[in-house]
Coordinates of C-alpha atoms (C1' of nucleotides) in Angstrom, one line a residue:
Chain A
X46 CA 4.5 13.5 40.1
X47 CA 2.1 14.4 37.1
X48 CA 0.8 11.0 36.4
X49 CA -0.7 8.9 39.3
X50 CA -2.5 5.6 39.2
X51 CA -2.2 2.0 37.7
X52 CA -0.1 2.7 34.8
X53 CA 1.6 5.6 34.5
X54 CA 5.0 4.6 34.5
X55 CA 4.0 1.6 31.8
X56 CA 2.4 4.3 29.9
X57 CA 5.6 6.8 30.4
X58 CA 8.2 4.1 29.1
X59 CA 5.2 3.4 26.4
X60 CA 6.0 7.2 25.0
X61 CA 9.8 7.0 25.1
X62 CA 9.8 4.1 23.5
X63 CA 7.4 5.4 20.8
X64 CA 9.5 8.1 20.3
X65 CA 12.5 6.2 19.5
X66 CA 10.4 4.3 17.1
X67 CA 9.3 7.1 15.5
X68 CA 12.9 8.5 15.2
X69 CA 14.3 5.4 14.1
X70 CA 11.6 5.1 11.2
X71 CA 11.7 8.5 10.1
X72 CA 15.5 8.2 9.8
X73 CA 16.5 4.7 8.8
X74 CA 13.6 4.4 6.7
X75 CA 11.1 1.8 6.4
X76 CA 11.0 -1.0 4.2
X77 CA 8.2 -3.4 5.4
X78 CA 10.3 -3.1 8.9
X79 CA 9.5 -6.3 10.7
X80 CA 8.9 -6.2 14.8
X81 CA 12.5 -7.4 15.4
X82 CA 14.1 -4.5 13.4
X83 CA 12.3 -2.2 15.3
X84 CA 12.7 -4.3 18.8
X85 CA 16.6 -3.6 18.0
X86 CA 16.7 -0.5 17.3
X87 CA 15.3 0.9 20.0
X88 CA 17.2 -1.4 22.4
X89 CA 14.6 -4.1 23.6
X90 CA 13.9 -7.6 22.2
X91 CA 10.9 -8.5 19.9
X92 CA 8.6 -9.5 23.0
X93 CA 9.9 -6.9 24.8
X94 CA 8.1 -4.3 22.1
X95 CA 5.2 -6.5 22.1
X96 CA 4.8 -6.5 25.5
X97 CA 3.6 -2.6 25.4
X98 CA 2.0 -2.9 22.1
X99 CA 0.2 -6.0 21.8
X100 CA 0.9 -6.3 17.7
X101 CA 2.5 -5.4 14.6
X102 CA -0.4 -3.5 14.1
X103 CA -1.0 -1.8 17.0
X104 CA 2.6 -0.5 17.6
X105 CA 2.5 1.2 13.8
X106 CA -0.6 2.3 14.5
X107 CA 0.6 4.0 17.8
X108 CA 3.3 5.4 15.6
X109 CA 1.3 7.1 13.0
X110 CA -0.7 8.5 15.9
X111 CA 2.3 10.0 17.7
X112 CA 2.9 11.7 14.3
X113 CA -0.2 13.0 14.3
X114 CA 0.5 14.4 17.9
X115 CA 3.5 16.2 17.0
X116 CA 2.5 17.5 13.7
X117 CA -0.6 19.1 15.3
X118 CA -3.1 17.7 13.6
X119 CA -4.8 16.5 16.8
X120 CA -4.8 20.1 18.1
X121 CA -6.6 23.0 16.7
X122 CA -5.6 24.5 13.5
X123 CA -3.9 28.2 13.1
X124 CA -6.5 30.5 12.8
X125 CA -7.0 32.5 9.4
X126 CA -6.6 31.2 6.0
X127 CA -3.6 32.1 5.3
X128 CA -2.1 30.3 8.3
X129 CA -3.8 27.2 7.8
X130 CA -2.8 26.7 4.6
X131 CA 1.2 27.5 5.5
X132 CA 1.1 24.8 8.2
X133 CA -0.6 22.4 5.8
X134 CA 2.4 23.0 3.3
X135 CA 4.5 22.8 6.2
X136 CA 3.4 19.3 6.7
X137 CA 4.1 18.8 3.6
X138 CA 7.2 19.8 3.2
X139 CA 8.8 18.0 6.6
X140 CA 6.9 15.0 5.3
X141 CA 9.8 14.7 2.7
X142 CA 12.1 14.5 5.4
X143 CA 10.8 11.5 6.8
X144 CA 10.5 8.7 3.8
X145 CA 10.4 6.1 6.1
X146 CA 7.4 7.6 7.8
X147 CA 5.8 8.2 4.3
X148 CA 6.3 4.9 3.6
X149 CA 4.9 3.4 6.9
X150 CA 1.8 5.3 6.1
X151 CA 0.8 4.9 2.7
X152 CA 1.8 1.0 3.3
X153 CA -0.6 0.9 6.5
X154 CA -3.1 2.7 4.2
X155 CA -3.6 0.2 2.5
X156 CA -3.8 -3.0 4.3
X157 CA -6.5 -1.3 6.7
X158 CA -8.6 -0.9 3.9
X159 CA -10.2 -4.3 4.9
X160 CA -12.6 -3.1 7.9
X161 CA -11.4 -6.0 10.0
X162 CA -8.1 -4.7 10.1
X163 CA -7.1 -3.2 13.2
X164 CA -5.8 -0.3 12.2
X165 CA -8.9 0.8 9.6
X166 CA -11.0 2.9 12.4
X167 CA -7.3 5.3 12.8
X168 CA -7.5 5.7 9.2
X169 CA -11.1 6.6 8.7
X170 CA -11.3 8.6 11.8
X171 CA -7.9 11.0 10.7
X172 CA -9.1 11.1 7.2
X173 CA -12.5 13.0 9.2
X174 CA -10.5 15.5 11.2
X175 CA -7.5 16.0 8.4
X176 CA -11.0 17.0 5.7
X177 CA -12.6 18.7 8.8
X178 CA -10.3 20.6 9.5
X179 CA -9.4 22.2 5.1
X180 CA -13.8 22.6 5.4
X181 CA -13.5 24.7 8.5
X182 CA -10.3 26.7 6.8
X183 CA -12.6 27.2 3.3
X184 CA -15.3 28.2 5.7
X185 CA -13.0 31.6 6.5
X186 CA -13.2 32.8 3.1
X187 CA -15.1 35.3 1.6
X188 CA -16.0 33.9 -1.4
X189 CA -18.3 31.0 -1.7
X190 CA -16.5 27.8 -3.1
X191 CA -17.2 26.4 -6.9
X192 CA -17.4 22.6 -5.6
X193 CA -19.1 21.5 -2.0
X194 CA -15.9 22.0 0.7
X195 CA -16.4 18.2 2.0
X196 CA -15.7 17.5 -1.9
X197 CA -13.0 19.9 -2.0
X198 CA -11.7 18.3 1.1
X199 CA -11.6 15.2 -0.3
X200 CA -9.9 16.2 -3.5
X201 CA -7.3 18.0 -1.1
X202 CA -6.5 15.0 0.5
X203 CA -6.1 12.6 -2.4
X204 CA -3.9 15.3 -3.9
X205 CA -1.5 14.7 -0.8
X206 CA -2.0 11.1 -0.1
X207 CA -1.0 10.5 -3.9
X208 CA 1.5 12.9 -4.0
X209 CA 3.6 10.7 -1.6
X210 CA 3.5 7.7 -3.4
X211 CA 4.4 9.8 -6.9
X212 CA 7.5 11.0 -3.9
X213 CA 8.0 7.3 -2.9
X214 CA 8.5 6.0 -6.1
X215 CA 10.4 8.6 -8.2
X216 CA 12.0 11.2 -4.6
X217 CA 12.7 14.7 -7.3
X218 CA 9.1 15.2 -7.0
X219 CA 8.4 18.2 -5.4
X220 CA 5.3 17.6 -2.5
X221 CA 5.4 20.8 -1.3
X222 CA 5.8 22.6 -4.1
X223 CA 3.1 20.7 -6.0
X224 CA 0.7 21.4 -3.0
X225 CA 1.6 24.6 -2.8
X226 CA 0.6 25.4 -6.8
X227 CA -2.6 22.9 -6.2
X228 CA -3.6 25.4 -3.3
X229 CA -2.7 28.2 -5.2
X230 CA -5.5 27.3 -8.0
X231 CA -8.2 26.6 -5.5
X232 CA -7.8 29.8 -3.5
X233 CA -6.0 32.3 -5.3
X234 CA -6.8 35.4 -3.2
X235 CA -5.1 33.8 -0.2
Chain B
X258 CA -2.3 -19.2 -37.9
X259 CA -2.1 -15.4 -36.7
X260 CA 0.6 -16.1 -34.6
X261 CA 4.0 -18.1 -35.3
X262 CA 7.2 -19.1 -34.0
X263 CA 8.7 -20.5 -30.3
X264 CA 5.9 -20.2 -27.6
X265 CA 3.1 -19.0 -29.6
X266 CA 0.7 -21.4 -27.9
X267 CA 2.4 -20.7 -24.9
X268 CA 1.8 -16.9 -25.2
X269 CA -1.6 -17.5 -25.9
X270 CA -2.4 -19.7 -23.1
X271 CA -0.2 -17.4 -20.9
X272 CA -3.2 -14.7 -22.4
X273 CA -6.5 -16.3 -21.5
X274 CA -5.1 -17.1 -18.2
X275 CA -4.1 -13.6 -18.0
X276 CA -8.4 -12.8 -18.4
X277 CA -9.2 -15.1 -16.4
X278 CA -7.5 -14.0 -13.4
X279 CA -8.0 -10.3 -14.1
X280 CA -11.7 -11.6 -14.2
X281 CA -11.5 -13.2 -10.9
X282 CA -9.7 -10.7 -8.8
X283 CA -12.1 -8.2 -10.5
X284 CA -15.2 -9.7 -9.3
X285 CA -14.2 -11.9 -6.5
X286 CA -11.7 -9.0 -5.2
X287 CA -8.0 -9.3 -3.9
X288 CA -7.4 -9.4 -0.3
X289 CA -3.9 -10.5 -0.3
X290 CA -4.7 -12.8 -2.1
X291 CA -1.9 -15.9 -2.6
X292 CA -0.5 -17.4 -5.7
X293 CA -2.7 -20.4 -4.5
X294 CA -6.0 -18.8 -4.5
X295 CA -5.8 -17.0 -7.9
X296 CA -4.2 -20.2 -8.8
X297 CA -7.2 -22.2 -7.8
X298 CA -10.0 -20.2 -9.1
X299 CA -7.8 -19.9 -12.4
X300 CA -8.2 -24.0 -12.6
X301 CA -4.6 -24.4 -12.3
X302 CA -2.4 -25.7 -9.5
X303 CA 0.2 -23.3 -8.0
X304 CA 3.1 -24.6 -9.6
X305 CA 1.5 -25.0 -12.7
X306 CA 0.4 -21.1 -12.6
X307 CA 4.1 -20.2 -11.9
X308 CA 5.1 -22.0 -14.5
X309 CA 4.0 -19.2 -16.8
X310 CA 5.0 -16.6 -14.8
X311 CA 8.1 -16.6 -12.9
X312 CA 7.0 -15.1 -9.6
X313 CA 4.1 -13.8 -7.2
X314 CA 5.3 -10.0 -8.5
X315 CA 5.1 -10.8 -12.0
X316 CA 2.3 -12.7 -12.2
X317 CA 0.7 -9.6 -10.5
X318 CA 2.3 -6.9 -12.6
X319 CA 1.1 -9.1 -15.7
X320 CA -2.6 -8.4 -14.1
X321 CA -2.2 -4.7 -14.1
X322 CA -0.6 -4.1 -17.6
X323 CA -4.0 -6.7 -18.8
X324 CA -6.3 -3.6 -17.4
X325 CA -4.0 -0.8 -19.0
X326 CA -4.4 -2.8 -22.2
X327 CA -7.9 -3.1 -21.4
X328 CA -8.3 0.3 -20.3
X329 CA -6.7 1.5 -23.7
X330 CA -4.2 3.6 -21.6
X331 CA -2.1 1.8 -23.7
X332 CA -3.6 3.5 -26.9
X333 CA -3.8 6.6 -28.4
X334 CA -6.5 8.9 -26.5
X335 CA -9.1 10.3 -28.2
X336 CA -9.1 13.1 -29.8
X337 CA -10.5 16.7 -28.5
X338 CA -10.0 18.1 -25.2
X339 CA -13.8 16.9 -24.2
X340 CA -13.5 13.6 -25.5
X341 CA -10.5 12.5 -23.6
X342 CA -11.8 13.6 -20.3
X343 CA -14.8 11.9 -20.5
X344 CA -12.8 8.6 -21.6
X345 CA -10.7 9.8 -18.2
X346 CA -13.6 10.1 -16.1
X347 CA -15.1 7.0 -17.7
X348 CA -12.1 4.6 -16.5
X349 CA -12.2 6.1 -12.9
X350 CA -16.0 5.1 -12.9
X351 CA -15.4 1.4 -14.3
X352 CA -13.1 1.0 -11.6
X353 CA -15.6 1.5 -9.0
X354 CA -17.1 -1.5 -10.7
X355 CA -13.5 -3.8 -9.7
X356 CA -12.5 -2.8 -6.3
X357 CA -10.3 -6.0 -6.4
X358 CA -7.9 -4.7 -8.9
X359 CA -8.1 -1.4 -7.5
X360 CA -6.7 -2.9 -4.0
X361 CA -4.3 -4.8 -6.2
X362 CA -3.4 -1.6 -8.1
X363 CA -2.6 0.4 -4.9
X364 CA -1.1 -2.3 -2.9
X365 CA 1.6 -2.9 -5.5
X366 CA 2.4 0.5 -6.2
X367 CA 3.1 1.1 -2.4
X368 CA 5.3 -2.1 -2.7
X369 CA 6.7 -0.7 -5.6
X370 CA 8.1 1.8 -4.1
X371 CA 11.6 -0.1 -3.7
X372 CA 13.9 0.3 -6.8
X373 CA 14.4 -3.4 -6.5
X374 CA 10.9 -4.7 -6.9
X375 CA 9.9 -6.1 -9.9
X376 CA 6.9 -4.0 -10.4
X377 CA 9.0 -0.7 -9.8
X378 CA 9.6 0.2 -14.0
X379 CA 5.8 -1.2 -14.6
X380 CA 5.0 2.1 -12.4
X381 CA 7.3 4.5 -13.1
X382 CA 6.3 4.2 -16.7
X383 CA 2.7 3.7 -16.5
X384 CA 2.8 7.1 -14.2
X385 CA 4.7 8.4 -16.9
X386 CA 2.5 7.2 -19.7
X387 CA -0.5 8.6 -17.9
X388 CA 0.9 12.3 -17.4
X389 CA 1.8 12.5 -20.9
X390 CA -1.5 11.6 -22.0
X391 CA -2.5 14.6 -19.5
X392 CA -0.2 17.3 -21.0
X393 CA -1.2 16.1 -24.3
X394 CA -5.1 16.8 -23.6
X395 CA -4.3 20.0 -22.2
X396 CA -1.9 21.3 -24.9
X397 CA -5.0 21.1 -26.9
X398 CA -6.8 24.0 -25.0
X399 CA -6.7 27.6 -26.5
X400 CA -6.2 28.8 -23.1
X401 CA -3.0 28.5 -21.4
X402 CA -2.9 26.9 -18.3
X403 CA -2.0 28.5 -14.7
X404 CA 0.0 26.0 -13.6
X405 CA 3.1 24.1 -15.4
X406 CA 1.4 21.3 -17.7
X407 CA 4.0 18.5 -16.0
X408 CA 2.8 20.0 -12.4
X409 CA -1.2 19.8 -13.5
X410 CA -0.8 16.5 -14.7
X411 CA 1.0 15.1 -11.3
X412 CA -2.2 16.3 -9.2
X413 CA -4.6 14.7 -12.0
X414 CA -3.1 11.6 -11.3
X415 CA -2.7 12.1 -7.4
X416 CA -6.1 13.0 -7.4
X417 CA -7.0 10.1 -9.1
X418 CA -4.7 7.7 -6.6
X419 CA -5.9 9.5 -3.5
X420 CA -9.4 8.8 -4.3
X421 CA -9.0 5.4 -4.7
X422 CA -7.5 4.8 -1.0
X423 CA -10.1 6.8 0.3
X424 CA -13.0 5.1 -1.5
X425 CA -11.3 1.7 -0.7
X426 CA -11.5 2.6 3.0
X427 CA -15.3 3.6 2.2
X428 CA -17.1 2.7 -0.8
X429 CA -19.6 5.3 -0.4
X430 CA -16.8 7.6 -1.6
X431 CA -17.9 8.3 -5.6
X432 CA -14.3 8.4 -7.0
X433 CA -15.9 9.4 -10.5
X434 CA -18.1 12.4 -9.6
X435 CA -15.4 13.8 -7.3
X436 CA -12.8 13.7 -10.3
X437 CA -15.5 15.3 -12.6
X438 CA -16.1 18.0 -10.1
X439 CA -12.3 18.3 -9.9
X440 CA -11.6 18.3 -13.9
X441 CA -14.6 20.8 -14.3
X442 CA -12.5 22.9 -11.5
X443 CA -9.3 23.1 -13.6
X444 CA -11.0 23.6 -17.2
X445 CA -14.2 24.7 -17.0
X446 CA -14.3 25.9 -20.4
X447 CA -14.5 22.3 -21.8
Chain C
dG58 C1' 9.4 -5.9 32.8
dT59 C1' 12.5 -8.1 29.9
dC60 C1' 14.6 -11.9 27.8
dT61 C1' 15.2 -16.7 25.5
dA62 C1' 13.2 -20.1 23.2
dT63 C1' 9.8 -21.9 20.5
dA64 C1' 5.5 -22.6 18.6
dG65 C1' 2.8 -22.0 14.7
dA66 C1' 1.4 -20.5 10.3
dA67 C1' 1.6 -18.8 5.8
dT68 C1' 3.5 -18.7 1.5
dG69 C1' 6.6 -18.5 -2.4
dA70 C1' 9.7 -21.2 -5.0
dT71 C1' 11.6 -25.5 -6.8
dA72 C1' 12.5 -30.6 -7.8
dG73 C1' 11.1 -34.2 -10.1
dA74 C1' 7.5 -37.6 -11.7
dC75 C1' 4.3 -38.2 -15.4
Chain D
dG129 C1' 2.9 -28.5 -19.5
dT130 C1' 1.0 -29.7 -15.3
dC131 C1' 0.9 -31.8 -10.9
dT132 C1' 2.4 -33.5 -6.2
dA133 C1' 5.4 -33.0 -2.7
dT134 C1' 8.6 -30.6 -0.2
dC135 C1' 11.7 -27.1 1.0
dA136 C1' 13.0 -22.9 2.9
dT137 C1' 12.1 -18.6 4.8
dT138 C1' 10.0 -15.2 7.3
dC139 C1' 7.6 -13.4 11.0
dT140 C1' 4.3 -12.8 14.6
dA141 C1' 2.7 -14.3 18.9
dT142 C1' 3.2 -16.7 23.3
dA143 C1' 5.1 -19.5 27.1
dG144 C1' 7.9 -19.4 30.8
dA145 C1' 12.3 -18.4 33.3
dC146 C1' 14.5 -14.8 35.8

DNA sequence: GTCTATAGAATGATAGAC
DNA sequence: GTCTATCATTCTATAGAC
């Protein structure tokens, strides 16, 4: 047994089921998806799911975190310049295969923008480590950058963040592409 | 009379309540806000205030074409290269002054996103409408530009977007220096 | 742990009086 | 044109049986 204590088969069925959730959103899309969808789709009733998240919130939350997990952005990024940015673009580019995620996010985005909202400290907290982690990839070059990196980073970010909702509402725009030329004129000699 | 014909005075009156609840979610900001609260502090009951506007979306999307008016993003742009940037960089900083419609702003165009919603055309063509006004300023450089116009002009505006979420999740963000820096990044010549 | 049933609340829209 | 009253819906959260 790898997991021992109070728990760990709550918090093993936990993962499955975010899994499915996360599967089930990324492929049948997301359009303001109550609880009950979700409950349904995954095979358990609406208190069912709330019984291992304790909200609405919570449980999309835990989704958007899962994400995180398997898009390593929790882990440490490639090392070298060049790498980092290819796996940022990468991202990018499987983030257009997942509208339903997309949507989930920019949607959850915006309601936690009151502080009070339980999801606002995941938002402000990945916001950190996504613009801690393009600083600490500027930080490899050789040249000294034109604008501070934290502003950089935060220009980097909108440009992906509002990228997605140009996706969302009009899907032939190119994500990748577009962050791929953006990057291009910020760091040509990578 | 400046005005004639069928439902001039109901046009006009449909107007001034128009600035008066652009005025209130300005200053008293949007959280979410119901048809009975704008209702209220508009000194109408909520029947009567959907009496001029059909529904909760279109009452909303009513708001939001007031500030483009407003904004004169509705106009022509001034002309030269440096004068339309700093009318650019001047909206972004008068929006740091309204975070209310700013929250209203993004938390529509995320609704927006569905084909069906009401407010789906108001954003497709104001996103439109803005890029062109992009490409226009930058078709008046000498210089050519490294990237595609079209492509330059998506970024501006995700810049532009992305800044707001972030500066809505914390107002210490200044949206209007970090698009400066930005601008002065892509044409420093101006 | 999982389900059924229900509470409870919010809100948008509409009918109809004045 | 404006209001009061009400309808109708939707959804989250919880209580309680099994």
């Amino acid at each position: 047994m790898s997991q021992r204590g109070p728990y760990a088969k709550g918090v093993a069925k936990r993962e499955e089921i975010l899994g499915r959730a996360l599967e089930v959103v990324a492929r049948q899309g997301y359009r303001g998806a109550s609880v009950q969808v979700i409950a349904e789709t995954v095979g358990l009733s609406q208190a069912g799911l709330l019984h291992y998240f304790g909200s609405k919130e919570e449980l999309f939350t835990a989704i958007l975190r899962k994400r995180d997990e398997l898009d390593h952005l929790t882990s440490a990024p490639p090392a070298g310049p060049r790498a980092a940015r290819d796996a940022f673009v990468q991202v990018v580019a499987r983030n257009a295969e997942v509208p339903g995620l997309v949507e989930l996010f920019s949607r959850l985005a915006v309601e936690a923008v009151d502080p009070e909202h339980p999801a606002h400290g995941y938002f402000a907290e990945r916001g950190e480590v996504l613009r801690g982690m393009i600083v600490g990839a500027l930080a490899q070059h050789s040249h000294p950058t034109a604008l501070p990196p934290k502003m950089i980073a935060r220009v980097v970010q909108a440009v992906v963040d509002g990228l997605q909702l140009q996706w969302l509402l009009d899907p032939s725009v190119d994500m990748a592409a577009t962050t791929d030329a953006f990057l291009n004129l910020l760091a040509p000699e990578d």
